[in-house]
Tab-separated table of C-alpha atoms in Angstrom:
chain	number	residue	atom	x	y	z
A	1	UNK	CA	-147.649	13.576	90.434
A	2	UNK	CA	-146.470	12.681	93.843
A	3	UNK	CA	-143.196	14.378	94.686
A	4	UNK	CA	-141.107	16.603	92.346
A	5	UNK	CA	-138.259	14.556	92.943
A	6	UNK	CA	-139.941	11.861	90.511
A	7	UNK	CA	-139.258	14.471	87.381
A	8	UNK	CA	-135.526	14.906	88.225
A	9	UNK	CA	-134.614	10.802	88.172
A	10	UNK	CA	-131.115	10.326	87.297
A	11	UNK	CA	-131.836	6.765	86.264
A	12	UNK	CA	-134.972	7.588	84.298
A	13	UNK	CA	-132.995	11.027	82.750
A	14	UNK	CA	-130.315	8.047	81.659
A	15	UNK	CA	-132.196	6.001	80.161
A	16	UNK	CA	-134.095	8.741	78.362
A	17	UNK	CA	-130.590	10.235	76.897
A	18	UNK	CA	-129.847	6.451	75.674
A	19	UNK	CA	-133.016	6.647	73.883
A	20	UNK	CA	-132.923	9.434	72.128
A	21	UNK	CA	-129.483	9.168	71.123
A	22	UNK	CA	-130.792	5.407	69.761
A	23	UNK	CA	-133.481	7.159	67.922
A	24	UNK	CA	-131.712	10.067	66.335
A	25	UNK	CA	-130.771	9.745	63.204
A	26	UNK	CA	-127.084	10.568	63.093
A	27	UNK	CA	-127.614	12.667	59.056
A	28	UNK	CA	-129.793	15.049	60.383
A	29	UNK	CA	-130.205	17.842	62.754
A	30	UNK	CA	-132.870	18.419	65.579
A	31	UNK	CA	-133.378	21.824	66.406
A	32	UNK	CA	-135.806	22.563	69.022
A	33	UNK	CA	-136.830	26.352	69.749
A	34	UNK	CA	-138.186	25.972	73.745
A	35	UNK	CA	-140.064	28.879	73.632
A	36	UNK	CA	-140.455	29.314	77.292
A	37	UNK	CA	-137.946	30.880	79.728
A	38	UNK	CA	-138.987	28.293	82.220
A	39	UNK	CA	-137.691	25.766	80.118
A	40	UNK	CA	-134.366	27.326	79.167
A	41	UNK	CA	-133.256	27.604	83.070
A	42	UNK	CA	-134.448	24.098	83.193
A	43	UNK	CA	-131.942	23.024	80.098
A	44	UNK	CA	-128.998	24.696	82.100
A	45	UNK	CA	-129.737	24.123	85.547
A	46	UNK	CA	-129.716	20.016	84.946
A	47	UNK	CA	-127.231	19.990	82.227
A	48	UNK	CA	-130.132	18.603	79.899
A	49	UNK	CA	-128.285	19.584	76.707
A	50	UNK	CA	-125.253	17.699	77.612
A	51	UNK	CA	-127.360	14.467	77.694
A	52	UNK	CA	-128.349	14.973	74.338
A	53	UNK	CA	-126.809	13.636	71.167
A	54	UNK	CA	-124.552	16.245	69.485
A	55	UNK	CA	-127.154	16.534	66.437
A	56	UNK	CA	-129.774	18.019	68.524
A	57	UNK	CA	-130.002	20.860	69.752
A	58	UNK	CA	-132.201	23.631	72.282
A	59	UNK	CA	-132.864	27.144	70.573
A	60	UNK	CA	-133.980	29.937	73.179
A	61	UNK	CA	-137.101	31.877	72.360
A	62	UNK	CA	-139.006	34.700	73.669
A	63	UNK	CA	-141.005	32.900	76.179
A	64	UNK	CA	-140.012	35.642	79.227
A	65	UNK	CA	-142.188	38.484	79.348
A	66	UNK	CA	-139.589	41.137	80.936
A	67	UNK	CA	-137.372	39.938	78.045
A	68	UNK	CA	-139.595	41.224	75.579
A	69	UNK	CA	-140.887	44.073	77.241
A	70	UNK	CA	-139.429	46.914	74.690
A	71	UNK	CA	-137.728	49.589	76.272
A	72	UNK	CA	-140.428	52.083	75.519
A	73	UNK	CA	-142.548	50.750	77.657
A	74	UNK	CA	-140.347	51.306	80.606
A	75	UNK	CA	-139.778	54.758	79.533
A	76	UNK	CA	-143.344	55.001	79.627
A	77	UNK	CA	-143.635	53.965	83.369
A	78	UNK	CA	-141.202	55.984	84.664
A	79	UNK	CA	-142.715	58.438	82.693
A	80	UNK	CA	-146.137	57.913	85.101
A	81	UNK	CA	-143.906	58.319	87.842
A	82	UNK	CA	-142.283	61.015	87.557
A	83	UNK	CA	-144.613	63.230	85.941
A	84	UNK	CA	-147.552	62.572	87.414
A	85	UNK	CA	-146.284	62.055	90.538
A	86	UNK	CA	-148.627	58.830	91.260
A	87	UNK	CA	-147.445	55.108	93.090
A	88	UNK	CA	-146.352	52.535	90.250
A	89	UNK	CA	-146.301	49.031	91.535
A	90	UNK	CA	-144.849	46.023	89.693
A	91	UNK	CA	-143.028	42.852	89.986
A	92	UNK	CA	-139.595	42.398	91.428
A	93	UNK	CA	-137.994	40.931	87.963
A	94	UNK	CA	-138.935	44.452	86.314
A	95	UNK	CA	-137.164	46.831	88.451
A	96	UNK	CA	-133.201	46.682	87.216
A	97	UNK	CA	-134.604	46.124	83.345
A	98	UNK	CA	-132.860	48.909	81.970
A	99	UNK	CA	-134.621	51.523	80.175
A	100	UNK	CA	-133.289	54.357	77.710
A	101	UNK	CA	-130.058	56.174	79.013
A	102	UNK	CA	-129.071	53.398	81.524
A	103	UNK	CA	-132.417	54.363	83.196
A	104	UNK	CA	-134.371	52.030	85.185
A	105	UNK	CA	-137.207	51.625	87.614
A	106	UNK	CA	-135.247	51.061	90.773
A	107	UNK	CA	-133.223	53.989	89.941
A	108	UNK	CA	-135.690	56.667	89.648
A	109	UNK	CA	-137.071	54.640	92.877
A	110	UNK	CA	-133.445	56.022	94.072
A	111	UNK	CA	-134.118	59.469	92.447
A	112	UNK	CA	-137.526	60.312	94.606
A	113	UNK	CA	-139.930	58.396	92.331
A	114	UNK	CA	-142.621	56.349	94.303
A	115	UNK	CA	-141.927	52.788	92.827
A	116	UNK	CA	-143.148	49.855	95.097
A	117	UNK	CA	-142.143	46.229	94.600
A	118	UNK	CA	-145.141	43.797	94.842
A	119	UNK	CA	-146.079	40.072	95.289
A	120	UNK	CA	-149.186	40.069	93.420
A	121	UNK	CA	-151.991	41.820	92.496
A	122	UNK	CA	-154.016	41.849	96.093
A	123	UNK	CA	-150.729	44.189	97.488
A	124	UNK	CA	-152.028	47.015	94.786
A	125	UNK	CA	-155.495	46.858	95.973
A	126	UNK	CA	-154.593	47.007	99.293
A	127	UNK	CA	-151.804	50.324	98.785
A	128	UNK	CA	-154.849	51.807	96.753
A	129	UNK	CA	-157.187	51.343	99.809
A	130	UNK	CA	-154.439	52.569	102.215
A	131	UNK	CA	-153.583	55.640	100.250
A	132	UNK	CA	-157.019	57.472	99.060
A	133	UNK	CA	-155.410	60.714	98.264
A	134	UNK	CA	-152.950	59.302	96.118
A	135	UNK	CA	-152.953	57.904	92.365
A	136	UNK	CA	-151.765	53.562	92.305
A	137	UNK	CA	-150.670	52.867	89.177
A	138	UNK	CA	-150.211	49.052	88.572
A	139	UNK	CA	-147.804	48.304	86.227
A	140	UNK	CA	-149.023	44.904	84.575
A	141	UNK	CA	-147.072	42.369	82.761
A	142	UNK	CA	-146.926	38.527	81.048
A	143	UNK	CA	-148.238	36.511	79.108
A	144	UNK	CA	-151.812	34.738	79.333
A	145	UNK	CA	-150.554	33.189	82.508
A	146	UNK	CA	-150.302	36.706	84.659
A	147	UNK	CA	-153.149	38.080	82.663
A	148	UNK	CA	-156.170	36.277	85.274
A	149	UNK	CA	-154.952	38.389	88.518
A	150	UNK	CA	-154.939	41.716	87.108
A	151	UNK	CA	-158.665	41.387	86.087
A	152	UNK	CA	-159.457	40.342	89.063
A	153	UNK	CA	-157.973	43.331	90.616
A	154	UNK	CA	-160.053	45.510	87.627
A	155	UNK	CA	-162.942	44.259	88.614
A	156	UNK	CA	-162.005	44.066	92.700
A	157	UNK	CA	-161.475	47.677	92.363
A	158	UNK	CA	-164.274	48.344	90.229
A	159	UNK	CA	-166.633	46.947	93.033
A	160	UNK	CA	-165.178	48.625	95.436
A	161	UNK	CA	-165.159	51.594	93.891
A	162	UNK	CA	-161.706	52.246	94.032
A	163	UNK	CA	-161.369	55.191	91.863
A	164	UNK	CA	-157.274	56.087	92.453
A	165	UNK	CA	-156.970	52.704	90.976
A	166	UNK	CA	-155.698	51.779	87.086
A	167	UNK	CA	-153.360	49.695	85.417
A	168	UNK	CA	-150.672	50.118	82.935
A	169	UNK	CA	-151.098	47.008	80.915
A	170	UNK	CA	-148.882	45.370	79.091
A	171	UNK	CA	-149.936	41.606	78.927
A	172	UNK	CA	-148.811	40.035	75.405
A	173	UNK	CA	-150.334	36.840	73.516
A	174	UNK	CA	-147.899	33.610	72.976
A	175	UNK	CA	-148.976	32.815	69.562
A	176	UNK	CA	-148.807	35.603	67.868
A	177	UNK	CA	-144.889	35.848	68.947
A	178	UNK	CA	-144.861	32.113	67.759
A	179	UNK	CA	-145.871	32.588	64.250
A	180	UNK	CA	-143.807	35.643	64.065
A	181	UNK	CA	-140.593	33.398	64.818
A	182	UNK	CA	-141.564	31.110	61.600
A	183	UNK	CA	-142.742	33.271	59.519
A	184	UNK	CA	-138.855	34.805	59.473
A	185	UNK	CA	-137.278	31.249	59.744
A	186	UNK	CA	-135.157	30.320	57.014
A	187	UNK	CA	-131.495	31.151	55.936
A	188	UNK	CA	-131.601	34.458	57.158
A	189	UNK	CA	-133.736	33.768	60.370
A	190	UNK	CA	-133.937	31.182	62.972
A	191	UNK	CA	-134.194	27.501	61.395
A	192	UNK	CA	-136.272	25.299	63.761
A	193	UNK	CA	-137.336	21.864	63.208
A	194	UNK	CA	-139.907	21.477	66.268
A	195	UNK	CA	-141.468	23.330	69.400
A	196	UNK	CA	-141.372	22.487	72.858
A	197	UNK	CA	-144.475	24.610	73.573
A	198	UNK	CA	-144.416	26.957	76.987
A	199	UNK	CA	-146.267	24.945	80.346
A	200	UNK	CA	-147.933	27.716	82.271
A	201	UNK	CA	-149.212	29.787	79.409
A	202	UNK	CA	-151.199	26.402	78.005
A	203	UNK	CA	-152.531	25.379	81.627
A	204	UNK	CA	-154.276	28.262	80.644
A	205	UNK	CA	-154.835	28.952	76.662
A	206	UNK	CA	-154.711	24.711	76.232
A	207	UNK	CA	-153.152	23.170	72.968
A	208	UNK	CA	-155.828	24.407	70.695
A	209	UNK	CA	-154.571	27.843	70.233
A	210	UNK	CA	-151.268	26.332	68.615
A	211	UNK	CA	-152.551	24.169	65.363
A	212	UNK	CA	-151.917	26.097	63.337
A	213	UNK	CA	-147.968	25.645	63.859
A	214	UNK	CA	-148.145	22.668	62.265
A	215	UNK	CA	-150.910	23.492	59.395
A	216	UNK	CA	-149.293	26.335	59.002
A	217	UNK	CA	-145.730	26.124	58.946
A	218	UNK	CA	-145.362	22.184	58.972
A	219	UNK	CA	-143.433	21.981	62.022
A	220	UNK	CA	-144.393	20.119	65.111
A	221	UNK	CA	-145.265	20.881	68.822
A	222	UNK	CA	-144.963	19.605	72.195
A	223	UNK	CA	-145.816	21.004	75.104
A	224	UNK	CA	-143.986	20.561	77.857
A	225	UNK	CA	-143.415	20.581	81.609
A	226	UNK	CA	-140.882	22.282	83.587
A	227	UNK	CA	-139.303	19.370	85.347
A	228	UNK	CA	-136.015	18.273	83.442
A	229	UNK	CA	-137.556	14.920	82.800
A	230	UNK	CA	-140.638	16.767	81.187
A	231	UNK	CA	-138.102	18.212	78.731
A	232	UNK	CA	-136.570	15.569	77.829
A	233	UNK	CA	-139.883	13.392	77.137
A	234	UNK	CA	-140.821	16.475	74.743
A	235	UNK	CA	-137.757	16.232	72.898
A	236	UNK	CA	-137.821	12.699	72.362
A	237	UNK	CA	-141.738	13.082	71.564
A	238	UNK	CA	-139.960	15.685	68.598
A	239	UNK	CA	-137.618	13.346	67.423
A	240	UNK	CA	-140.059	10.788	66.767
A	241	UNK	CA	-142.322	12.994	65.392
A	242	UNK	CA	-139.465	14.044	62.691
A	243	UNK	CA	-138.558	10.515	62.066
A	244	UNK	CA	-142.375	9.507	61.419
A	245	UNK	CA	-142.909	12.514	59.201
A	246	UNK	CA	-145.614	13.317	61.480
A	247	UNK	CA	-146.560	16.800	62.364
A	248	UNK	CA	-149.125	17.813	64.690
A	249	UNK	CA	-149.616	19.052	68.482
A	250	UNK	CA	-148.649	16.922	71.031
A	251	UNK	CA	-149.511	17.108	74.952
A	252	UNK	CA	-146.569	15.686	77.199
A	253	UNK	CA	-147.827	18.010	80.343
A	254	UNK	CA	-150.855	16.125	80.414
A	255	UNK	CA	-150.920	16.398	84.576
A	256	UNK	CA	-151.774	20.139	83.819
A	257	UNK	CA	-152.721	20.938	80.230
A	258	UNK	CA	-155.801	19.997	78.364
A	259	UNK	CA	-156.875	20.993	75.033
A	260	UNK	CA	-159.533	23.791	75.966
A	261	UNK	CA	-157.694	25.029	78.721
A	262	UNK	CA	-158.859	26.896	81.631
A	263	UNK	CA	-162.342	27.962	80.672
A	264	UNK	CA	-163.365	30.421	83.490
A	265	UNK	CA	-159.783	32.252	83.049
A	266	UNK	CA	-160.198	33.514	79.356
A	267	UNK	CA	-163.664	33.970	79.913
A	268	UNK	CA	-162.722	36.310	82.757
A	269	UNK	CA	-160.044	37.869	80.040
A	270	UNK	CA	-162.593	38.116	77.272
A	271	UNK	CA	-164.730	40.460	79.599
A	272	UNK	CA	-161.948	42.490	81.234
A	273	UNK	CA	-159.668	43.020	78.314
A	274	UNK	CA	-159.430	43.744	74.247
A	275	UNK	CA	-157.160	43.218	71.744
A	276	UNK	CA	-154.677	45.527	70.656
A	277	UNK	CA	-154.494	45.743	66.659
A	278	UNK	CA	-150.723	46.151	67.118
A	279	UNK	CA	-147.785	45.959	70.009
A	280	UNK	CA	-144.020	46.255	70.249
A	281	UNK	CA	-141.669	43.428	71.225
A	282	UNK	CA	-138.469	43.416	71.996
A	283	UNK	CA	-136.511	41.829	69.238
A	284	UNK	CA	-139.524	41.077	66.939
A	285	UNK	CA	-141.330	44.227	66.344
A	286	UNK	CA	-144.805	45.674	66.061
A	287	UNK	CA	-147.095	42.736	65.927
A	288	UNK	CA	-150.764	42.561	65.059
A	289	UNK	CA	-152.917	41.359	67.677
A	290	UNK	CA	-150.424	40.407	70.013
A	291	UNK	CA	-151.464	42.411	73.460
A	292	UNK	CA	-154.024	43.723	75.574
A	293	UNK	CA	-155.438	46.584	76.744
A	294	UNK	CA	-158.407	47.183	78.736
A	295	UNK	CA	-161.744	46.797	77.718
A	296	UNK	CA	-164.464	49.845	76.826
A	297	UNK	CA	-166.278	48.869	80.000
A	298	UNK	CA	-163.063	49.486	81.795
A	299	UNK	CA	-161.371	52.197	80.153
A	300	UNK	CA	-161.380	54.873	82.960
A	301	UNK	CA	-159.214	52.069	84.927
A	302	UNK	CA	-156.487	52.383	81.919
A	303	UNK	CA	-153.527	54.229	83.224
A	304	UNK	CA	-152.116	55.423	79.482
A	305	UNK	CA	-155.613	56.828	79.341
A	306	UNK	CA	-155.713	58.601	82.557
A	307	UNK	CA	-152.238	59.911	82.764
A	308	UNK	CA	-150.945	61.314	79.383
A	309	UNK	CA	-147.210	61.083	79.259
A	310	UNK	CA	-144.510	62.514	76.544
A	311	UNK	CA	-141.340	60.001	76.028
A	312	UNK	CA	-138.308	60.708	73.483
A	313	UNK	CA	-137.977	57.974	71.018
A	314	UNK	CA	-136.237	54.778	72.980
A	315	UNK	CA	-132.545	53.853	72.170
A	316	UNK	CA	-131.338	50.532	72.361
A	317	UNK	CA	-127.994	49.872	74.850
A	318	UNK	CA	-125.023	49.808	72.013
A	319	UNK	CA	-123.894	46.439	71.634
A	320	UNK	CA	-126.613	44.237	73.484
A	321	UNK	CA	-127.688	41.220	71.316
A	322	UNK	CA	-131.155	40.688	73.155
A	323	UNK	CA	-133.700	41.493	70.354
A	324	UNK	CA	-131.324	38.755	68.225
A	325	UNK	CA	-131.080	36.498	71.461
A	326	UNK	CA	-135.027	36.220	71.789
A	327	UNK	CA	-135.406	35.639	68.181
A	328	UNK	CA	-132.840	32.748	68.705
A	329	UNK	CA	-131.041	34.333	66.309
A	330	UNK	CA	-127.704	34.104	68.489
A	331	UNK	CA	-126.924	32.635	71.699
A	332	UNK	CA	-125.896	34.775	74.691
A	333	UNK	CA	-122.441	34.029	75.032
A	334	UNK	CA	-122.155	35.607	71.106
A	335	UNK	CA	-123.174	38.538	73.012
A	336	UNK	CA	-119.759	41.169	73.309
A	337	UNK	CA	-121.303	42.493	76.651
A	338	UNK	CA	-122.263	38.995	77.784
A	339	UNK	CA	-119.748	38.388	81.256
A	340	UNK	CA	-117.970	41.864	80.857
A	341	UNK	CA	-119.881	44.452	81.368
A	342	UNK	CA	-123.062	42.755	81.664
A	343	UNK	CA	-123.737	40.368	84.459
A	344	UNK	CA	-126.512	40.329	86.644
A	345	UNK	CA	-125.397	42.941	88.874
A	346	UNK	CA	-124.752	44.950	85.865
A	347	UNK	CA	-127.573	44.051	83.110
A	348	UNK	CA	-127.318	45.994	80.179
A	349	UNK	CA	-130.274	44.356	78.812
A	350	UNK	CA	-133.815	42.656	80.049
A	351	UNK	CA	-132.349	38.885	78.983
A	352	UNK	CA	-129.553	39.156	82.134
A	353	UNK	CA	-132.399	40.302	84.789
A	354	UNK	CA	-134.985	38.048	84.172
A	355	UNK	CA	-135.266	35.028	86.140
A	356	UNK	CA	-136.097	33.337	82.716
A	357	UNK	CA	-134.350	35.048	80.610
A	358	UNK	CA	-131.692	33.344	78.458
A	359	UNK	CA	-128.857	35.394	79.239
A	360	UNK	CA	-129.482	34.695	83.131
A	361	UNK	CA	-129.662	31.264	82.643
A	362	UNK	CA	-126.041	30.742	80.749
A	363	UNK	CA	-124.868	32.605	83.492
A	364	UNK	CA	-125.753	30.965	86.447
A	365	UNK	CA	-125.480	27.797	85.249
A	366	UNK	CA	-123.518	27.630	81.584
A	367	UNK	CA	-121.124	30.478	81.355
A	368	UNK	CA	-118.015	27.405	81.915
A	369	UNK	CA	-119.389	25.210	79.550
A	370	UNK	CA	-120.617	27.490	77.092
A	371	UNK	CA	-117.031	26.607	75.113
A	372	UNK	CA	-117.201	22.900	75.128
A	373	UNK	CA	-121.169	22.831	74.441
A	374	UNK	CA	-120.870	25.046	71.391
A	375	UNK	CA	-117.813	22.843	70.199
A	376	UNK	CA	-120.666	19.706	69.926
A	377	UNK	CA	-122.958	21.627	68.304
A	378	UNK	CA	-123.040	20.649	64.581
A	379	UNK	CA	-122.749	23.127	61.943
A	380	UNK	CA	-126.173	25.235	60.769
A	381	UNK	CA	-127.857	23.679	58.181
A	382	UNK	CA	-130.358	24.582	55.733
């Protein structure tokens, strides 16, 4: 890849659209879940579903990590906060999620709380070295891409012997979430007929880890960049796969995924962190195997270890559609908070703060055409 500018072509994006309208048969459906969040803003921000043919169509999945953060979890860390008085750090995106009782992170920041925004992992360290009389807490998140820096900061802290150090971890595993999505597809679920597969997560995990989508559940994968052109090559890649009757994994990010994936990063996960025999998302459940926690070896770094907390059962915001949205059950705009109340200055749920979640990306760039892009879409079938 020279210049970025080479993925967002109009001519190329043209003649793409002319080719998969050419090469979609007009008596069936194409419904593609893009599982990443990435993806989704992508879709919206270029108008990529407006180039398509009216028979196929781009299902949002759970592919944003604050998305499917469940509200318990937030409790949970303001919980560390407040009543154990230590510093919680996190990400920006996390801060407005809301939590139980129109509670969030930012606003117990507001009520005295010591909640610090941070830019990675090396600003945690560096607050833990600066502040050796008080407790850091960081509050991790992501999938297997975000997963890397906070062991390195476990085991930067370990050597330094940074003992007001831990980490609240929450990092969850792509395909468990996947085959959770098709094993409840069907009339009552989602109905998908491919997978654009998420980009950063496979720079790292590869295109291994998601064979058995199509062994499994005999529906095929692509995995995909994040330029609009990228997109677009996937979903013609799916269409051609459906009109072969082929179904197997498929690399179209080849400038950045390869089928092992990045070796030295989930060896440095295997050592630093274990698998959780079960973990809440939002929307989908308790799921086996889907998170981690930290290892044995690094167990007196674990935050929920070191700092007991007692939460009241989480409560859902009345009326927010996110645990159906991230399912791809419904789209946000079938949402009755979506626009009024909930906006981004006023999210009542984790899909409208995001950067990549669904609801953010309808409204910044599809709340006008919502209307006229649902009237193309063809009716559900089975």
């Amino acid at each position: 890849m020279k210049y970025i500018d080479e993925f967002r072509d109009k001519g190329l994006a043209r003649r793409l659209a002319e080719t998969i309208a050419a090469e979609a048969h007009p008596g069936r459906d194409y419904r593609l879940m893009e599982f990443c969040g990435g993806h989704t803003h992508a879709i919206f921000r270029y108008g990529v579903q407006h180039l398509m043919p009216p028979n196929l169509r781009f299902i949002h999945g759970p592919g944003c990590p604050v998305c499917v953060l469940p509200m318990a979890r937030i409790d949970h860390a303001i919980a560390l906060a407040t009543q154990h008085d230590v510093t919680l750090c996190t990400y920006g995106d996390l801060m407005r999620v809301p939590a139980s009782e129109r509670k969030s992170l930012l606003k117990a920041k507001a009520e005295g709380a010591d909640i610090r925004m941070i830019y990675s992992t090396r600003d945690v360290l560096r607050i833990a070295r600066e502040n050796p009389d008080r407790q850091v807490v960081f509050f991790a998140i992501g999938f297997e891409t975000t997963t890397p820096p906070t062991a390195v900061a476990v085991k930067s802290a370990r050597a330094e012997g940074l003992t007001n150090f831990s980490v609240f971890c929450n990092h969850v595993l792509t395909p468990s979430a996947l085959q959770t999505i098709l094993s409840s597809a069907g009339p009552d679920g989602v109905q998908l007929d491919g997978i654009l597969g998420p980009s950063h997560v496979s720079t790292l995990i590869g295109s291994r880890p998601y064979r058995f989508v199509p062994e499994q559940f005999g529906v095929p994968v692509v995995i995909a960049g994040f330029e609009p052109l990228d997109v677009m090559q996937s979903a013609l890649m799916l269409v051609r796969q459906l009109n072969e009757g082929r179904c197997e994994v498929e690399n179209q990010y080849t400038r950045a995924v390869s089928e092992e994936g990045n070796r030295k990063a989930q060896a440095l996960i295997e050592e630093v962190f274990r698998i959780r025999p079960e973990f809440e998302w939002r929307g989908l459940g308790f799921l086996p195997n889907s998170a981690l926690a930290l290892a044995d070896a690094y167990a007196d770094l674990d935050a929920e270890e070191r700092f007991p907390v007692e939460i009241a059962p989480a409560k859902e915001i009345k009326g927010c559609e996110c645990p159906a949205i991230l399912r791809g059950v419904k789209t946000p705009t079938e949402c009755k908070l979506f626009g009024n109340p909930c906006t981004p200055d006023n999210p009542m749920g984790s899909c409208m703060v995001s950067s990549e979640g669904a609801c953010a990306a309808y409204w910044s760039y599809g709340r006008f055409r919502a209307a006229s892009a649902a009237s193309r879409q063809p009716p559900a079938r089975g």
